[in-house]
Short mmCIF file of C-alpha atoms (C1' of nucleotides) in Angstrom, two decimals:
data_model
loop_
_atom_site.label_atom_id
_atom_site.label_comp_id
_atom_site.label_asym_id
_atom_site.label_seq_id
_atom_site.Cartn_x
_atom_site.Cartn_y
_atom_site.Cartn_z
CA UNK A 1 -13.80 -12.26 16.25
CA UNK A 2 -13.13 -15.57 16.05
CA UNK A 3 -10.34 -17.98 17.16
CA UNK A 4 -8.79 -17.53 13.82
CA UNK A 5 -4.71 -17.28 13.83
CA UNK A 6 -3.81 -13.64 13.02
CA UNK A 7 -3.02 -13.69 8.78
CA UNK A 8 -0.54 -11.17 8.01
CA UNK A 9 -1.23 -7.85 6.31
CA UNK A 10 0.61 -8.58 3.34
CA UNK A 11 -1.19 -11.84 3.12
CA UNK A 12 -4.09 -10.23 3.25
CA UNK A 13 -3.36 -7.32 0.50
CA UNK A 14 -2.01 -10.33 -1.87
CA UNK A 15 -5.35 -12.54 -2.01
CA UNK A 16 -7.56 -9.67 -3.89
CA UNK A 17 -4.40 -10.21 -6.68
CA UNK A 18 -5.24 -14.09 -6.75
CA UNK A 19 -8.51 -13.05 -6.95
CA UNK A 20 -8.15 -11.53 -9.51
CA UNK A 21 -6.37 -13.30 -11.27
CA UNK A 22 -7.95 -16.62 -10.91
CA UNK A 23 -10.95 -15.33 -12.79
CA UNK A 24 -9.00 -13.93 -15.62
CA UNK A 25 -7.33 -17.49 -15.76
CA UNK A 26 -11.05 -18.65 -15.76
CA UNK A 27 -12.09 -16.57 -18.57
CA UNK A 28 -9.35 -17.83 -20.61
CA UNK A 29 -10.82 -21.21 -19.87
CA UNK A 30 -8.34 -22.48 -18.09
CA UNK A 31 -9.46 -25.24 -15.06
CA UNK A 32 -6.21 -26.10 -13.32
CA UNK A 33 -3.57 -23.85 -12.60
CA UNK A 34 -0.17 -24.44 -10.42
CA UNK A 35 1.07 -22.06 -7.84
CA UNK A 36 3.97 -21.88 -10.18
CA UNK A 37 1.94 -20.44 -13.27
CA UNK A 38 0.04 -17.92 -10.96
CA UNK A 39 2.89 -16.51 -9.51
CA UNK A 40 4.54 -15.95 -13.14
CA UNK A 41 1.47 -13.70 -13.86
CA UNK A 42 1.80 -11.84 -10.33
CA UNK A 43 5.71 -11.87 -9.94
CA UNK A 44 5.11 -13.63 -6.63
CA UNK A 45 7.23 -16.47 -5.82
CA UNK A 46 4.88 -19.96 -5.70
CA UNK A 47 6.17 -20.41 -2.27
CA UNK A 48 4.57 -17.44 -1.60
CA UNK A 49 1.31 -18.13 -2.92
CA UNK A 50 1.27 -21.71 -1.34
CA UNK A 51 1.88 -20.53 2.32
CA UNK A 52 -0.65 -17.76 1.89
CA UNK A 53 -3.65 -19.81 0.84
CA UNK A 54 -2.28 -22.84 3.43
CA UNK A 55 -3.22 -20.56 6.03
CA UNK A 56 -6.58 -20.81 4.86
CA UNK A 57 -7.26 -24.18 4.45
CA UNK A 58 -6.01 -27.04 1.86
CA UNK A 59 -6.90 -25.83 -1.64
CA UNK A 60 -4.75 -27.84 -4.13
CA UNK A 61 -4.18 -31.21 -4.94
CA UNK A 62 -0.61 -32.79 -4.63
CA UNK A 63 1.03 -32.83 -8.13
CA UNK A 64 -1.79 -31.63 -9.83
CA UNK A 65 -2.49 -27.69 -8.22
CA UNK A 66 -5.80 -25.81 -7.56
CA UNK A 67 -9.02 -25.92 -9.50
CA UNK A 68 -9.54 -22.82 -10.79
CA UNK A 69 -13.10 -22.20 -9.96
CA UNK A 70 -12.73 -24.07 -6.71
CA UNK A 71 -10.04 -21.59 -5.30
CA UNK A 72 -11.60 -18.39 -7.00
CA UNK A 73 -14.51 -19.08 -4.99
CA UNK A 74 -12.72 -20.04 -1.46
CA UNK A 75 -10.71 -17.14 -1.88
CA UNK A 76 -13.58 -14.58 -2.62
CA UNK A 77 -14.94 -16.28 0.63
CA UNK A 78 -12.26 -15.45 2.59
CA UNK A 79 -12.28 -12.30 1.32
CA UNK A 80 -15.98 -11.82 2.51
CA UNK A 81 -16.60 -11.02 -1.36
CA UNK A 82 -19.77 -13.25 -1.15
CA UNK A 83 -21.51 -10.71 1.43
CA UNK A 84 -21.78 -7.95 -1.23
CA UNK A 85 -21.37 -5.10 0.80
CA UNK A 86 -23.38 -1.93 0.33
CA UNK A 87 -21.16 0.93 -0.11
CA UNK A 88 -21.75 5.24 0.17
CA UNK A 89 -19.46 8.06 -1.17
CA UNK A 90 -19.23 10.58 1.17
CA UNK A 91 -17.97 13.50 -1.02
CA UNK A 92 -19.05 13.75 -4.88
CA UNK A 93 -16.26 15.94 -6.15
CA UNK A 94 -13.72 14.64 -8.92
CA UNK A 95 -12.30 11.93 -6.84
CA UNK A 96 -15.67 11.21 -5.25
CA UNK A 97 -18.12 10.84 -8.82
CA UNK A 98 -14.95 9.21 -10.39
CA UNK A 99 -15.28 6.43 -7.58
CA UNK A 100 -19.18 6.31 -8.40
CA UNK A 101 -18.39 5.42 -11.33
CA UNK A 102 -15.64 2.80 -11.19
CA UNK A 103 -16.65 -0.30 -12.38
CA UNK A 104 -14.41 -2.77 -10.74
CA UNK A 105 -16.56 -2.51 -7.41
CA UNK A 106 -19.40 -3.80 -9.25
CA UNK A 107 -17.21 -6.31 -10.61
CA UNK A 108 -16.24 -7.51 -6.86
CA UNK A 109 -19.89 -7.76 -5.13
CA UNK A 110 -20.18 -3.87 -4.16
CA UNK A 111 -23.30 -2.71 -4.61
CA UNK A 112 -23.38 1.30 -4.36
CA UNK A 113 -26.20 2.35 -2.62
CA UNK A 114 -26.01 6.00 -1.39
CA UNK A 115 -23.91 9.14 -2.49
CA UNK A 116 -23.55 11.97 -0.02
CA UNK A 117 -22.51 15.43 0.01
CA UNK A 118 -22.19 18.96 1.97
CA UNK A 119 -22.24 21.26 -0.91
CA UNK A 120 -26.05 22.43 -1.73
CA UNK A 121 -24.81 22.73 -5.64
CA UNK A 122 -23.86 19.14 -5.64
CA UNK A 123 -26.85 17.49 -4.08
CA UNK A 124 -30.00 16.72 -6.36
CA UNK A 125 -27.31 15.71 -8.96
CA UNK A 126 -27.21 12.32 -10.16
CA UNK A 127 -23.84 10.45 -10.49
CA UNK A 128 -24.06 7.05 -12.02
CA UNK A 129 -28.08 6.73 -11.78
CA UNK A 130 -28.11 7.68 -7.84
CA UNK A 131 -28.76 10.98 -6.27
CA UNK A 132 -26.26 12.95 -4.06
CA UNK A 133 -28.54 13.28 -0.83
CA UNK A 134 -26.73 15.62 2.36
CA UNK A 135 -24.77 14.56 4.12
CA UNK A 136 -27.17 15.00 7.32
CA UNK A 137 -29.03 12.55 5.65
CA UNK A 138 -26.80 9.88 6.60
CA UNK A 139 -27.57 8.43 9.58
CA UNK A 140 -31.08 7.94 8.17
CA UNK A 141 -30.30 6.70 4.95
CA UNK A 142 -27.06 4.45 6.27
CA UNK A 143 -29.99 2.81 8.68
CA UNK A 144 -32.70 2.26 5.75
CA UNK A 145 -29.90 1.03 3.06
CA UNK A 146 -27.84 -0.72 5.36
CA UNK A 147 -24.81 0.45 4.48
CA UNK A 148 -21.13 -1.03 5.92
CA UNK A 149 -18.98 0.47 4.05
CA UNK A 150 -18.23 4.36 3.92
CA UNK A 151 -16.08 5.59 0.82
CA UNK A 152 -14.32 9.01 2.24
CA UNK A 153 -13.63 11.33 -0.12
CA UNK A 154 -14.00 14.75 1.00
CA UNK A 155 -11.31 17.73 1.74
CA UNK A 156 -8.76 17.20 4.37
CA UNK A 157 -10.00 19.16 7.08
CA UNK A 158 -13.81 17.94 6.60
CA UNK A 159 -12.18 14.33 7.03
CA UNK A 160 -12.51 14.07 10.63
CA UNK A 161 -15.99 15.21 10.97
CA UNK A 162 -17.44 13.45 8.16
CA UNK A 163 -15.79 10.22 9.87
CA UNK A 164 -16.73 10.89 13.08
CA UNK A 165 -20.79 11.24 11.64
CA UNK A 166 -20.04 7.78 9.35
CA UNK A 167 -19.06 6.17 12.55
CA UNK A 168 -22.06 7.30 14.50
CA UNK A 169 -24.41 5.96 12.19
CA UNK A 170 -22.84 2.60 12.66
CA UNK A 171 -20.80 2.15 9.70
CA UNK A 172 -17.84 -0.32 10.86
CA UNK A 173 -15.31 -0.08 7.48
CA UNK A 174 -14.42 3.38 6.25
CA UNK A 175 -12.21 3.70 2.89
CA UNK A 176 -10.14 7.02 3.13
CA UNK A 177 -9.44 8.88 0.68
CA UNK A 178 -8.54 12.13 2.28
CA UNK A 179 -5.00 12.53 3.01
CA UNK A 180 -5.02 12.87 6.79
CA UNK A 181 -4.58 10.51 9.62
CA UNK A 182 -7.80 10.00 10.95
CA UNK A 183 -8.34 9.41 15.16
CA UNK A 184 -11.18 5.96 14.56
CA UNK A 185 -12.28 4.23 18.23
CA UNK A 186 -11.78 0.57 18.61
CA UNK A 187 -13.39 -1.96 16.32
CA UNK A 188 -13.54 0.19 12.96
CA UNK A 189 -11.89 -0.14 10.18
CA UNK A 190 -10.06 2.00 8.08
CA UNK A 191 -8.07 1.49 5.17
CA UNK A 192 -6.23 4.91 3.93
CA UNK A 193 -5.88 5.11 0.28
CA UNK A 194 -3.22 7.78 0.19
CA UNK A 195 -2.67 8.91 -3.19
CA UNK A 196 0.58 11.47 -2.14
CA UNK A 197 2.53 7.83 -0.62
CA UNK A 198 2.65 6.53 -4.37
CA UNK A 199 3.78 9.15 -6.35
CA UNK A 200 6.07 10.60 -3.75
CA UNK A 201 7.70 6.87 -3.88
CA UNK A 202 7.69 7.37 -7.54
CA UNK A 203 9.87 10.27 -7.26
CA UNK A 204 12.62 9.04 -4.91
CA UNK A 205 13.22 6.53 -7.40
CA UNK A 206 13.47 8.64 -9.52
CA UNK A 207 15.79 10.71 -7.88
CA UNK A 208 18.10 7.97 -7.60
CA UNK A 209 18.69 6.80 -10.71
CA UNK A 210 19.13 10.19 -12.68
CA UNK B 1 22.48 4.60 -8.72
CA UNK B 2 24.69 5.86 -5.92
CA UNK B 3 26.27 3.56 -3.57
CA UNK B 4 23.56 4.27 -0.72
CA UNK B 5 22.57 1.94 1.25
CA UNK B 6 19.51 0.16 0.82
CA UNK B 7 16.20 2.18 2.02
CA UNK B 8 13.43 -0.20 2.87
CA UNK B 9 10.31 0.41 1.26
CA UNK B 10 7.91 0.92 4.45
CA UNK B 11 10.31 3.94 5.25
CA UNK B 12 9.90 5.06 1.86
CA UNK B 13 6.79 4.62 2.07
CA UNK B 14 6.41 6.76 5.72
CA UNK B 15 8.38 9.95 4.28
CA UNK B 16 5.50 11.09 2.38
CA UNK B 17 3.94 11.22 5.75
CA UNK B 18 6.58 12.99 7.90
CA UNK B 19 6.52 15.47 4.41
CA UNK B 20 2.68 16.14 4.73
CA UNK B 21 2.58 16.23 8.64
CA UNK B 22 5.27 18.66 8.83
CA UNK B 23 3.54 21.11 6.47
CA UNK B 24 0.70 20.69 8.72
CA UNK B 25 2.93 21.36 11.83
CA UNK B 26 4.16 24.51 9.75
CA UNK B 27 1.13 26.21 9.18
CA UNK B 28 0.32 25.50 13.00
CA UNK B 29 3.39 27.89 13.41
CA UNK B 30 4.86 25.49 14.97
CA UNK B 31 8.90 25.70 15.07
CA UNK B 32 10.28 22.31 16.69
CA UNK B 33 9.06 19.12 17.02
CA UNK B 34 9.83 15.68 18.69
CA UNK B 35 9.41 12.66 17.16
CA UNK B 36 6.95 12.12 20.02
CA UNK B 37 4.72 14.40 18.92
CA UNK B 38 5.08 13.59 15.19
CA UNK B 39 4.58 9.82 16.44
CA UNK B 40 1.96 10.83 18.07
CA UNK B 41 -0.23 12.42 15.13
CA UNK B 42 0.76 9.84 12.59
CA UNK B 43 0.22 6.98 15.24
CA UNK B 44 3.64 5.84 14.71
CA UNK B 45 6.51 5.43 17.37
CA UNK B 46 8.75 7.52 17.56
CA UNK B 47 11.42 4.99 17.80
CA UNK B 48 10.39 4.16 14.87
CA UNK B 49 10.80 7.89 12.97
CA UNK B 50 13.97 8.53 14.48
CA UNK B 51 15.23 4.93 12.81
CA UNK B 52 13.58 6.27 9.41
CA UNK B 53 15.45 9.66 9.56
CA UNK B 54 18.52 8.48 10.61
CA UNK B 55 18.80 5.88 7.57
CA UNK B 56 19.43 9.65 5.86
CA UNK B 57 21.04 11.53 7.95
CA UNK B 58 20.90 13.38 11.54
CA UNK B 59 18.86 16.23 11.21
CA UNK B 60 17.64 16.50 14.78
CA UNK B 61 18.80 18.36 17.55
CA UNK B 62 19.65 16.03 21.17
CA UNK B 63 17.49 17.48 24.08
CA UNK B 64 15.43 19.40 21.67
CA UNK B 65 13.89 17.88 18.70
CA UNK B 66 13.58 18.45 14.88
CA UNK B 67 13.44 21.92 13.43
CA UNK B 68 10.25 21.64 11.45
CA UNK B 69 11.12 23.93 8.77
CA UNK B 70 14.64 22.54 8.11
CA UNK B 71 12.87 18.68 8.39
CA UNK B 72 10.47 19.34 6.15
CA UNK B 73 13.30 20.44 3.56
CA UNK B 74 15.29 17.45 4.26
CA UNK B 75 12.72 15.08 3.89
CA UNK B 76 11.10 16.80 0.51
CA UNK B 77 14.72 16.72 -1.08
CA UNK B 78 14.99 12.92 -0.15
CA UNK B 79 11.75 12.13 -1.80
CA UNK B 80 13.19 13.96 -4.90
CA UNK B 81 9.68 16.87 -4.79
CA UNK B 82 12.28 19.46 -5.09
CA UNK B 83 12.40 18.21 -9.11
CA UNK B 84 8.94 19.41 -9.59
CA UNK B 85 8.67 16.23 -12.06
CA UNK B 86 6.45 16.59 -15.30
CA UNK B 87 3.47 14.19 -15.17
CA UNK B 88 1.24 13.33 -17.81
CA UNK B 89 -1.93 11.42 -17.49
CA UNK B 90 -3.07 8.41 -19.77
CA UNK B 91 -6.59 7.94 -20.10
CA UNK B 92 -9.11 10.44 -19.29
CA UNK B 93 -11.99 8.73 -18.01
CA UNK B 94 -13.69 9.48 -14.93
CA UNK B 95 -10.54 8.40 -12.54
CA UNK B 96 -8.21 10.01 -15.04
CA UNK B 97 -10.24 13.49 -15.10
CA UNK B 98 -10.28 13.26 -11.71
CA UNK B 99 -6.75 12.84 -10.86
CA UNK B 100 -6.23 15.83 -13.87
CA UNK B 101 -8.16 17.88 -11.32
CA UNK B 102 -6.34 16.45 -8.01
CA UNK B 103 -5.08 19.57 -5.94
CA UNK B 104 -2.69 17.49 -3.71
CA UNK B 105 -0.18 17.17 -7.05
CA UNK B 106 0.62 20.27 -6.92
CA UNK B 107 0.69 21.22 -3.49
CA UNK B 108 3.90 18.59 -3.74
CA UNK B 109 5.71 20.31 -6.48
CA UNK B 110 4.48 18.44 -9.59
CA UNK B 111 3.69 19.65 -12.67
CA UNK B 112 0.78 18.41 -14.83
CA UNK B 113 1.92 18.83 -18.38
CA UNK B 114 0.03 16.75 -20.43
CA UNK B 115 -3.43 14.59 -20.92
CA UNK B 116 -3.87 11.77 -23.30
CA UNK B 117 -6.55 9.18 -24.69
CA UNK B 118 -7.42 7.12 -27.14
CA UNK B 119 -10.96 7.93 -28.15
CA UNK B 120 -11.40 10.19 -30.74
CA UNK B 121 -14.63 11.58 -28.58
CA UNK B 122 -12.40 12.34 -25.64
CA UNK B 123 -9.06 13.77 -27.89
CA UNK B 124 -9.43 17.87 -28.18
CA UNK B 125 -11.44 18.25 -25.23
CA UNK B 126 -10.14 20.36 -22.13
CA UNK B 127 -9.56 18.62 -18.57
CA UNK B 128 -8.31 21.44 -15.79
CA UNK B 129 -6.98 24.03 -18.42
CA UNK B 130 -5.07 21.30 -20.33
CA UNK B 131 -5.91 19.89 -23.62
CA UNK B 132 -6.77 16.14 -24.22
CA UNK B 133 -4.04 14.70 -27.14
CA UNK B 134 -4.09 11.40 -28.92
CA UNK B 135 -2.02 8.68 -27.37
CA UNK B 136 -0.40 8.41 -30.58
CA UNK B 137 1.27 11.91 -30.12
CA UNK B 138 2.66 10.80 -26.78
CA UNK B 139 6.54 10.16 -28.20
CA UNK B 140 6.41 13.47 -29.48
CA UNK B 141 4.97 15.85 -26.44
CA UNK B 142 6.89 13.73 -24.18
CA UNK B 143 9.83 14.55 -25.51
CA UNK B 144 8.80 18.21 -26.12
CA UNK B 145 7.38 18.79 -22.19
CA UNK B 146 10.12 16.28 -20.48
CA UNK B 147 7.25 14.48 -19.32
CA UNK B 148 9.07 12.25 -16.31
CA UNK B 149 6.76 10.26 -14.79
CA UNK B 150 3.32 8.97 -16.63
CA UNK B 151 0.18 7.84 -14.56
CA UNK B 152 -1.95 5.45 -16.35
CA UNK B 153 -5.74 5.34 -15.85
CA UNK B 154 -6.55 3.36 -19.19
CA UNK B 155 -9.32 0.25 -18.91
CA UNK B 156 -7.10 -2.76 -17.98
CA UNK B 157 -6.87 -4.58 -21.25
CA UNK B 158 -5.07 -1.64 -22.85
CA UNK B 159 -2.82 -0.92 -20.37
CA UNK B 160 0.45 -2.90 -21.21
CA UNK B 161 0.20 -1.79 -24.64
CA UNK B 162 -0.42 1.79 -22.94
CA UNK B 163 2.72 1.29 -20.87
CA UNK B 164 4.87 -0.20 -24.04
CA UNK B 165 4.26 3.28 -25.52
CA UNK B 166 4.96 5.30 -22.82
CA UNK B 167 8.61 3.68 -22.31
CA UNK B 168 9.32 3.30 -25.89
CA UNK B 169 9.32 7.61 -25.16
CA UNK B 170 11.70 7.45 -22.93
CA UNK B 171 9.76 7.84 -19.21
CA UNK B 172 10.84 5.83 -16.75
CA UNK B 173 8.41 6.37 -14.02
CA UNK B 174 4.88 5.18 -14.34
CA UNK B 175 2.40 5.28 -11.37
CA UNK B 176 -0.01 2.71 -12.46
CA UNK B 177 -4.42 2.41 -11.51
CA UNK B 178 -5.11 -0.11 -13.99
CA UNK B 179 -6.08 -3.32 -12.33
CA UNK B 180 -3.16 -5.99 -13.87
CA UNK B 181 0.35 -6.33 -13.24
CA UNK B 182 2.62 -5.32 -16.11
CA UNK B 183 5.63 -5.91 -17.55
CA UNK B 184 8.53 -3.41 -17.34
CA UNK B 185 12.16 -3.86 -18.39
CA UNK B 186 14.99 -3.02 -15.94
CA UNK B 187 15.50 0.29 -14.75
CA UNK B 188 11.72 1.71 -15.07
CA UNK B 189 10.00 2.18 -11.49
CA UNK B 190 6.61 1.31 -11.21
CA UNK B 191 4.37 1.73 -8.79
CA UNK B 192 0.79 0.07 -8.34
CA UNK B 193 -1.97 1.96 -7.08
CA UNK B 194 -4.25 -1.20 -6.63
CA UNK B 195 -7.90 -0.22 -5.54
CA UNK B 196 -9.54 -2.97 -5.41
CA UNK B 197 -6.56 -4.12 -2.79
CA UNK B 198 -7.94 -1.68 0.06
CA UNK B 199 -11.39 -2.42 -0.49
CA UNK B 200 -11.43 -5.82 0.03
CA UNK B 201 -9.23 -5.88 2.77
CA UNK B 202 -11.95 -3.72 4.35
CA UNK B 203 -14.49 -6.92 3.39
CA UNK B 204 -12.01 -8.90 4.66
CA UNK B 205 -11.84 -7.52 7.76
CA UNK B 206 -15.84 -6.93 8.21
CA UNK B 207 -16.21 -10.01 7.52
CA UNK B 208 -14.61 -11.55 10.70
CA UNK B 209 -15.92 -8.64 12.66
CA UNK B 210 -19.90 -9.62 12.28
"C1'" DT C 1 22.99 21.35 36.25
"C1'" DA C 2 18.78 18.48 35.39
"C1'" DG C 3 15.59 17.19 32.07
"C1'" DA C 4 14.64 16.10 27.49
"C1'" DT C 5 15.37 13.99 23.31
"C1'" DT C 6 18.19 12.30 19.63
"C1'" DG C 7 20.94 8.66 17.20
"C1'" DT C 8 22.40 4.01 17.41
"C1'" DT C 9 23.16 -0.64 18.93
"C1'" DA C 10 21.09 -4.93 20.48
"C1'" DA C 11 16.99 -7.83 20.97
"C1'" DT C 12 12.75 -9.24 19.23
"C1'" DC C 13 9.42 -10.06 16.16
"C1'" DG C 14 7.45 -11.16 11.69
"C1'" DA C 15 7.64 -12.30 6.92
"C1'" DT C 16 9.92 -14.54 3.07
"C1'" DT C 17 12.64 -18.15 1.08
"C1'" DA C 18 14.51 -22.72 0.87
"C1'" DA C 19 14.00 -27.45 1.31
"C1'" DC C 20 11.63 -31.58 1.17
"C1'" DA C 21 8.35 -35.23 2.58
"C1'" DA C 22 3.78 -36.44 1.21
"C1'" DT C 23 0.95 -37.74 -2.44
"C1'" DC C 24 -1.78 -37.14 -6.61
"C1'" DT D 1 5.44 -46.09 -11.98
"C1'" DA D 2 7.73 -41.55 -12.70
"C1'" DG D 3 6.98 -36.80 -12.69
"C1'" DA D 4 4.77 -32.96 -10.81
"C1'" DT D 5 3.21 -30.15 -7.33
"C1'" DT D 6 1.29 -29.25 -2.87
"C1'" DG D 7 1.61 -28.30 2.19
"C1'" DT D 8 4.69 -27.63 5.93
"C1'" DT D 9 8.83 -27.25 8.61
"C1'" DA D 10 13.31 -25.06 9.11
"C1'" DA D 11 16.49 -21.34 7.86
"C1'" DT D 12 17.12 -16.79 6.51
"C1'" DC D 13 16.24 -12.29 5.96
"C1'" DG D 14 14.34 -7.80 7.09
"C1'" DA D 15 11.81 -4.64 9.85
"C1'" DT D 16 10.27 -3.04 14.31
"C1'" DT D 17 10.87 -2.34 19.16
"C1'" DA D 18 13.55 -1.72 23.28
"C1'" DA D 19 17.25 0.23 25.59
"C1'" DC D 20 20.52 3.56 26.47
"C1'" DA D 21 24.68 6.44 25.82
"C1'" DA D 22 25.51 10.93 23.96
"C1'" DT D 23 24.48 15.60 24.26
"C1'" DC D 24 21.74 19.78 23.77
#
DNA sequence: TAGATTGTTAATCGATTAACAATC
DNA sequence: TAGATTGTTAATCGATTAACAATC
């Protein structure tokens, strides 16, 4: 809550692709790249690129461009990729054990920490070396693991409950999953991954140019 | 490649929602709706989803409001889901076995035809009732099943090559979870399911929150 | 009819693109 | 120095919001 000015969304949602990016430049051992050159790998415009990270600060040099590792790190920063978050799965079905075991959150500074689940046939199990504990468990375990960040990935109509009990606990950032618009109080935040948006997209396009 | 006018992509991007809401309303037994009340579920104006609808058509009623049942139709044959597309699934690892076992597919009209991989540990096994084929048989079943639309869940390395293949077969819609932007010639539709996007926007936004 | 609600035009707001001075 | 490239301001474009006439 500070005095920052208010960044765009879709500034936002374009610095984990320069993220990204920047450390695959990295691995190929490259130390200097120019907007121009990132935005060929992205299919962003350089303009682009160069007001986003401007709002942030002064990252480049004049008729040289930005250090590699220099603005990998600044932008993870912004990002708040240096906190490394602990994260929960509420839900272990497909979705849920599939998200356990993604690697790319590892990869970012997200350490998984707790798997939860309703289902008395799915708790006990272990998913990716951690054990599905109930989801009643939560508020206890959210407290002793300090967790932030909530992955939702339960049914629909079990959406709004599990939330509500996430929230409770004092878990500020929920990631959901479940295809429902969820009713969150003041100062959480949610991001809705909704798979059905995508492919629906998919097929209007599709539609269109039969 | 009519001569319609040009759709923006955040009301694309909203029809899924009117879609799923309106099912929703449906099963409510619910007959008529304003876009009040639909505004008010989604936590969108309704300014806003009469502007959306209209870009299509005017399927409302003055005075009254939108016959949920004849909406829902409208809006389903706009986002093509009345072509109950064929979908096929590349790479079956944990996020491809899981979207082989996603429910919500179907409950929009499309059909899972095919699975396919690349390890010969994975190829023969059975995901959801459907059998797991080589990658290199792709030309051939996706010509045979009129596979339409491809969703690729292969390890980021191999997914241009992945996508190379699937449009040298003739698909032109691929819904792609592999962390890199591709390249695609004219005329294919592509759409990036990004997850590491959402989650650290959620950092992001934690971070200026502590 | 009176009240409600759509469809549409105009006004505002926000984001992208273009242009270019600053400077390495 | 000359060439390259950033950071920033101005211009354009697009999307949302406000307002309201039409009409059920």
């Amino acid at each position: 809550m500070k005095g920052q000015p208010v960044i765009s969304k879709a500034t936002i949602d374009r610095l984990p692709l320069y993220f990204r990016t920047l450390r695959m430049v990295q691995d190929e051992g490259i130390d200097i790249i120019s907007s121009d050159e990132l935005g060929r790998r992205l299919s962003i415009t350089p303009e682009q690129i160069r007001k986003d990270l401007a709002a942030f600060g002064q990252f480049g040099k004049k008729g040289v461009g930005y250090y590699v590792n220099e603005l990998k790190h600044r932008v993870g920063e912004i990002l708040g990729l240096d906190h490394h978050w602990n994260i929960a799965i509420v839900g272990i079905g497909h979705l849920g054990a599939a998200l356990a075991n993604y690697q790319n959150f590892i990869a970012l500074g997200f350490n998984l920490v707790a798997l939860f689940d309703q289902d008395p046939k799915v708790v006990g199990l272990t998913v990716n070396h951690l054990p599905v504990s109930h989801i009643s468990e939560f508020p206890a375990i959210a407290q002793k693991r300090n967790i932030n960040i909530a992955i939702l990935a339960v049914p629909a109509v079990f959406a709004q409950e599990a939330a509500d009990r996430i929230i409770a606990s004092g878990v500020s950032g929920i990631w959901n999953f479940a295809p429902v618009k969820l009713q969150i109080p003041e100062g959480i935040h949610i991001v809705n991954e909704d798979l059905s948006v995508g492919l629906s997209s998919l097929s209007y396009h599709l539609t269109r140019n039969l």
